[in-house]
mmCIF file of C-alpha atoms in Angstrom:
data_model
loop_
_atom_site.group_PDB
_atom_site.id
_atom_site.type_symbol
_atom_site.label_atom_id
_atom_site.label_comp_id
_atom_site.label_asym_id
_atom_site.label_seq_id
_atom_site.Cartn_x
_atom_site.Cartn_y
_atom_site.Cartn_z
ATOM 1 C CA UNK A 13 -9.628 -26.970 18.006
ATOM 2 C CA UNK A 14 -12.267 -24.702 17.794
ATOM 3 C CA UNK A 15 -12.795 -21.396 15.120
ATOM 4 C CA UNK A 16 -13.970 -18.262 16.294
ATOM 5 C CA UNK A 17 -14.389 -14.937 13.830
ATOM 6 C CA UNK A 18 -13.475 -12.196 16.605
ATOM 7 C CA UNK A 19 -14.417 -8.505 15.798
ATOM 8 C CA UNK A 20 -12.338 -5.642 17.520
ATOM 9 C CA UNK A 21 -12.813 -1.987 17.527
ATOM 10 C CA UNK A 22 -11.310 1.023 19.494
ATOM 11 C CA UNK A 23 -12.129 5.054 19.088
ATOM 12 C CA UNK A 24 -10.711 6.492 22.028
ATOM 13 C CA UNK A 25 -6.974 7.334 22.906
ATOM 14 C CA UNK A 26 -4.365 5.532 20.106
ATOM 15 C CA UNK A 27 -6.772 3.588 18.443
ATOM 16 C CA UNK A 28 -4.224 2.051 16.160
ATOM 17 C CA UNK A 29 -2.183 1.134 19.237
ATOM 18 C CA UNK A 30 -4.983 -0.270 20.972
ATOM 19 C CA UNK A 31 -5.881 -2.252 18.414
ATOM 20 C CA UNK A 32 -2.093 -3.738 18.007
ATOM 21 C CA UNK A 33 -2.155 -4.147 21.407
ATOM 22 C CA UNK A 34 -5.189 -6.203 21.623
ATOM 23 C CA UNK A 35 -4.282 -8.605 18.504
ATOM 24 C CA UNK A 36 -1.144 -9.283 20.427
ATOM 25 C CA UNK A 37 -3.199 -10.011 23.126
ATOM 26 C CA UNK A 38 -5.640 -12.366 21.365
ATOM 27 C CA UNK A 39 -2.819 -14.444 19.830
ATOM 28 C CA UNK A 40 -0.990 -14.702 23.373
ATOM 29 C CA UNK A 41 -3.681 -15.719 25.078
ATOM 30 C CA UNK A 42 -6.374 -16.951 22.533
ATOM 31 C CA UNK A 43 -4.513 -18.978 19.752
ATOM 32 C CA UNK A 44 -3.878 -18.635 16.427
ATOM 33 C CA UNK A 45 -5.014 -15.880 14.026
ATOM 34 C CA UNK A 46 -4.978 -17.607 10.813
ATOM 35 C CA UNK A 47 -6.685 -14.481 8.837
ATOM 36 C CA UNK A 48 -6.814 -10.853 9.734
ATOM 37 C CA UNK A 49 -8.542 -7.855 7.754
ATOM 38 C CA UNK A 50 -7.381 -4.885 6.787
ATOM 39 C CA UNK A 51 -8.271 -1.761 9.701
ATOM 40 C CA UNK A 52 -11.218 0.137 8.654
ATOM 41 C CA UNK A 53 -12.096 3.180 9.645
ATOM 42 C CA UNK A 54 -15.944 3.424 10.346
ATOM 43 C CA UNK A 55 -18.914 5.857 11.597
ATOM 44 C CA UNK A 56 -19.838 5.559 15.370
ATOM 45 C CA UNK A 57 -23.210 3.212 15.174
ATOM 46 C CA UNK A 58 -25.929 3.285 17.750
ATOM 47 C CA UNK A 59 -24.283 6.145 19.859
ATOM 48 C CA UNK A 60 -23.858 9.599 17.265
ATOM 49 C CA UNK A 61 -21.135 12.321 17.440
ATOM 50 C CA UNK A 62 -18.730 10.376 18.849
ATOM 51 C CA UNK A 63 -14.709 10.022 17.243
ATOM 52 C CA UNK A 64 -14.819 7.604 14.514
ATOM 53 C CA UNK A 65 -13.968 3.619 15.058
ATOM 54 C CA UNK A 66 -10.812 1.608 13.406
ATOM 55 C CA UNK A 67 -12.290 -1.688 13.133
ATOM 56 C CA UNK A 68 -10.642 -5.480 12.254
ATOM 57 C CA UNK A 69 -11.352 -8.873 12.250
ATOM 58 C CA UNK A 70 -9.884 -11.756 12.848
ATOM 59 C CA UNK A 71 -10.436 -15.526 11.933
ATOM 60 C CA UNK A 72 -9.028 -17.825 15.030
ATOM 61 C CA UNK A 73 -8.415 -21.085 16.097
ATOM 62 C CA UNK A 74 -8.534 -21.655 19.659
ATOM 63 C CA UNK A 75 -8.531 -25.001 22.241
ATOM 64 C CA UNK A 76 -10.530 -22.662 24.295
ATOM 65 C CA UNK A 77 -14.433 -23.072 24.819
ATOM 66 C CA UNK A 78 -17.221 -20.375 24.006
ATOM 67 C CA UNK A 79 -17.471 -19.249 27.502
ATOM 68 C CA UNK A 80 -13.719 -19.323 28.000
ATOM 69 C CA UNK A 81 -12.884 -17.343 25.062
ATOM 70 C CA UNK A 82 -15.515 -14.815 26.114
ATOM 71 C CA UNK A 83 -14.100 -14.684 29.719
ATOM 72 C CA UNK A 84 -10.812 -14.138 27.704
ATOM 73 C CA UNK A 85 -11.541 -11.302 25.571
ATOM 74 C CA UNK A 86 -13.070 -9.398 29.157
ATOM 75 C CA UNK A 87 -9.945 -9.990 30.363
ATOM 76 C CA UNK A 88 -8.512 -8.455 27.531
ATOM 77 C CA UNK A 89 -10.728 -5.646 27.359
ATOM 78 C CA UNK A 90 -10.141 -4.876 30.781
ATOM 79 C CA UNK A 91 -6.210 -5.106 30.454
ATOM 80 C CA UNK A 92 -6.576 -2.492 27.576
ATOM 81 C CA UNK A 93 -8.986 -0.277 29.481
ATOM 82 C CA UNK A 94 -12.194 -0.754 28.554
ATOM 83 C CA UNK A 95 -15.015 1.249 30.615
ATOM 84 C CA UNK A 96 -18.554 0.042 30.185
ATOM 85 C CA UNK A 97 -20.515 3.290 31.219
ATOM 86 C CA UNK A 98 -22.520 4.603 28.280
ATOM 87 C CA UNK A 99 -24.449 1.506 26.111
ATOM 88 C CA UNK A 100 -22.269 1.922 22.134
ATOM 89 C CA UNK A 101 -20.584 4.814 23.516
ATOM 90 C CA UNK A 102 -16.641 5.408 22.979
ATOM 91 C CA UNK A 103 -14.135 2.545 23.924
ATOM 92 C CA UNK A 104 -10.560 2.070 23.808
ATOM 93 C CA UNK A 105 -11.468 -1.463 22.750
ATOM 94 C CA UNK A 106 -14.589 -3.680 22.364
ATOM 95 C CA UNK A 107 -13.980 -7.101 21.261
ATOM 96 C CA UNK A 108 -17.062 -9.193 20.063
ATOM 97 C CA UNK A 109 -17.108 -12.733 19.557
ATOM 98 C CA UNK A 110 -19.376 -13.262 16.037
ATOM 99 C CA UNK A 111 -19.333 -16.867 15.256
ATOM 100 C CA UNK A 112 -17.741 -20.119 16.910
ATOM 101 C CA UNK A 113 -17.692 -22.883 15.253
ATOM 102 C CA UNK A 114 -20.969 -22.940 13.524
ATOM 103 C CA UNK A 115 -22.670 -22.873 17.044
ATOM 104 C CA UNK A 116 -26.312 -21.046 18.069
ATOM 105 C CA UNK A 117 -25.908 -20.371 21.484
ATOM 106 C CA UNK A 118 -27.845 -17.850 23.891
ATOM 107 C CA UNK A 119 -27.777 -18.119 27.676
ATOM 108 C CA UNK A 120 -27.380 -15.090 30.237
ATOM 109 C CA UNK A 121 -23.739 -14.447 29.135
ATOM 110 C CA UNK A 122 -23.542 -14.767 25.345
ATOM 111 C CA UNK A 123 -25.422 -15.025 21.975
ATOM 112 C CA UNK A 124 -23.564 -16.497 19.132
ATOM 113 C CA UNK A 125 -23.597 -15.893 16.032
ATOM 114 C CA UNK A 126 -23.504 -12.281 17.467
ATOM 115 C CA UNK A 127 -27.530 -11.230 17.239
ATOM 116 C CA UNK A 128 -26.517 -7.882 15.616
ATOM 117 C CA UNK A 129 -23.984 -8.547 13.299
ATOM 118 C CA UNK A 130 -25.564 -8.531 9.840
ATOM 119 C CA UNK A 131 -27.058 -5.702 10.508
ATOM 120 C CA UNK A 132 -23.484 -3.582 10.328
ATOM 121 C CA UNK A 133 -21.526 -2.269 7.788
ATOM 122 C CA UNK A 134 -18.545 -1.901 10.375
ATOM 123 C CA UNK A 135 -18.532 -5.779 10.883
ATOM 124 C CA UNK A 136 -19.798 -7.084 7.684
ATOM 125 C CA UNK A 137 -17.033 -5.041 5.877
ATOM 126 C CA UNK A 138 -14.311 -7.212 7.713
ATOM 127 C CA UNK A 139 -15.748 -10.223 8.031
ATOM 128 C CA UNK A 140 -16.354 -10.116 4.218
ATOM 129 C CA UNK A 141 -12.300 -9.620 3.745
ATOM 130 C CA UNK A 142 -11.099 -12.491 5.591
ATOM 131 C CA UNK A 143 -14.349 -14.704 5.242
ATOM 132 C CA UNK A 144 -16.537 -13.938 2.476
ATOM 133 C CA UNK A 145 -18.449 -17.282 1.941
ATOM 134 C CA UNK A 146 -18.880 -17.893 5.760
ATOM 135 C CA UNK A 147 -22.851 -19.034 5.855
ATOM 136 C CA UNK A 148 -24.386 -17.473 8.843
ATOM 137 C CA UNK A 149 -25.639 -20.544 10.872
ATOM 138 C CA UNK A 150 -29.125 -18.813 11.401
ATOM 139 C CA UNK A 151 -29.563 -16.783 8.450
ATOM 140 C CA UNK A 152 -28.261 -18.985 6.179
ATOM 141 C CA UNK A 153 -26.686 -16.075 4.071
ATOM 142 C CA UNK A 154 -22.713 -15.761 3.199
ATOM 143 C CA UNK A 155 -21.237 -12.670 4.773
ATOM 144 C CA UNK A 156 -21.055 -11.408 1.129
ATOM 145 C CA UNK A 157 -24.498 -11.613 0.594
ATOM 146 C CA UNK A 158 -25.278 -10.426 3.720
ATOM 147 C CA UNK A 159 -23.011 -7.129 2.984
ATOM 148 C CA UNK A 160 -24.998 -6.645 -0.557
ATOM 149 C CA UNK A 161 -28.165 -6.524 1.155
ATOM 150 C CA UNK A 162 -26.978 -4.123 4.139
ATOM 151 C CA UNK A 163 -29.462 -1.558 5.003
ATOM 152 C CA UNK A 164 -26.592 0.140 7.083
ATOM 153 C CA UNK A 165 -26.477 4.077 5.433
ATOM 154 C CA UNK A 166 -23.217 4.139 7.863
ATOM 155 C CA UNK A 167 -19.959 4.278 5.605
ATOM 156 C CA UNK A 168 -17.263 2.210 6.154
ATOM 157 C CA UNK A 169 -13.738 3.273 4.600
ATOM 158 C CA UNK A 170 -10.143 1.488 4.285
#
């Protein structure tokens, strides 16, 4: 069995359903979500003026491998809708794999731990919920510390 910290976010059509849809989705055909965070609701990053996120995470454990999981949460995405035309621009669901295991992987199809992660308020809030003394495998910071020293302005609420 492997664990996998899976981020989700939505800000387009029924973000709240999306987002129930795609957990449902994750346990049905990912494994077992043995801790989920609260939703947050969180400023558009990278792309500005765009509908504010909801935003959860989820700690998992799943027989599946790295690149299966990730070929899983595309097929996901695309069951739910997801259009890829505008780089961080609105979604009805984005699903990011930030850690398995305690692998460092990068080849053409995925990076993990998830390069940009600790530098966002909208995943670090989450992640610090549901796994707070998580040690980044490459930073070797917790995901608390790694929320203190956020230079994110970008708010995050619950």
């Amino acid at each position: 069995m492997h664990n996998a910290i899976i981020h989700i976010g939505s800000n387009l059509g029924n973000r709240k359903s999306f987002l129930s849809k795609c957990r449902f989705l994750l346990r049905e055909k990912v494994g077992t979500i043995l801790k989920s965070s609260s939703i947050y609701t969180t400023e558009a990053w990278g792309l500005k003026g765009q509908k504010e996120f909801l935003n959860q995470a989820f700690q998992m454990e799943t027989e599946l491998s790295l690149h299966e999981l990730l070929k899983t949460c595309q097929e996901i995405e695309n069951l739910l809708f997801r259009q890829r035309e505008i780089p961080w621009g609105p979604r009805t669901i984005d699903i990011d794999i930030i850690f398995y295991d305690n692998e460092v992987t990068e080849d053409e199809n995925v990076i993990i731990p998830h390069p940009r992660m600790h530098e966002r308020n909208f995943v670090l809030h989450p992640l610090a919920e549901i796994v707070p003394e998580y040690v980044h495998p490459i930073l070797k910071q917790s995901i608390l510390q790694l929320k203190q020293n956020s230079k994110d302005p970008s708010y995050v609420s619950l």
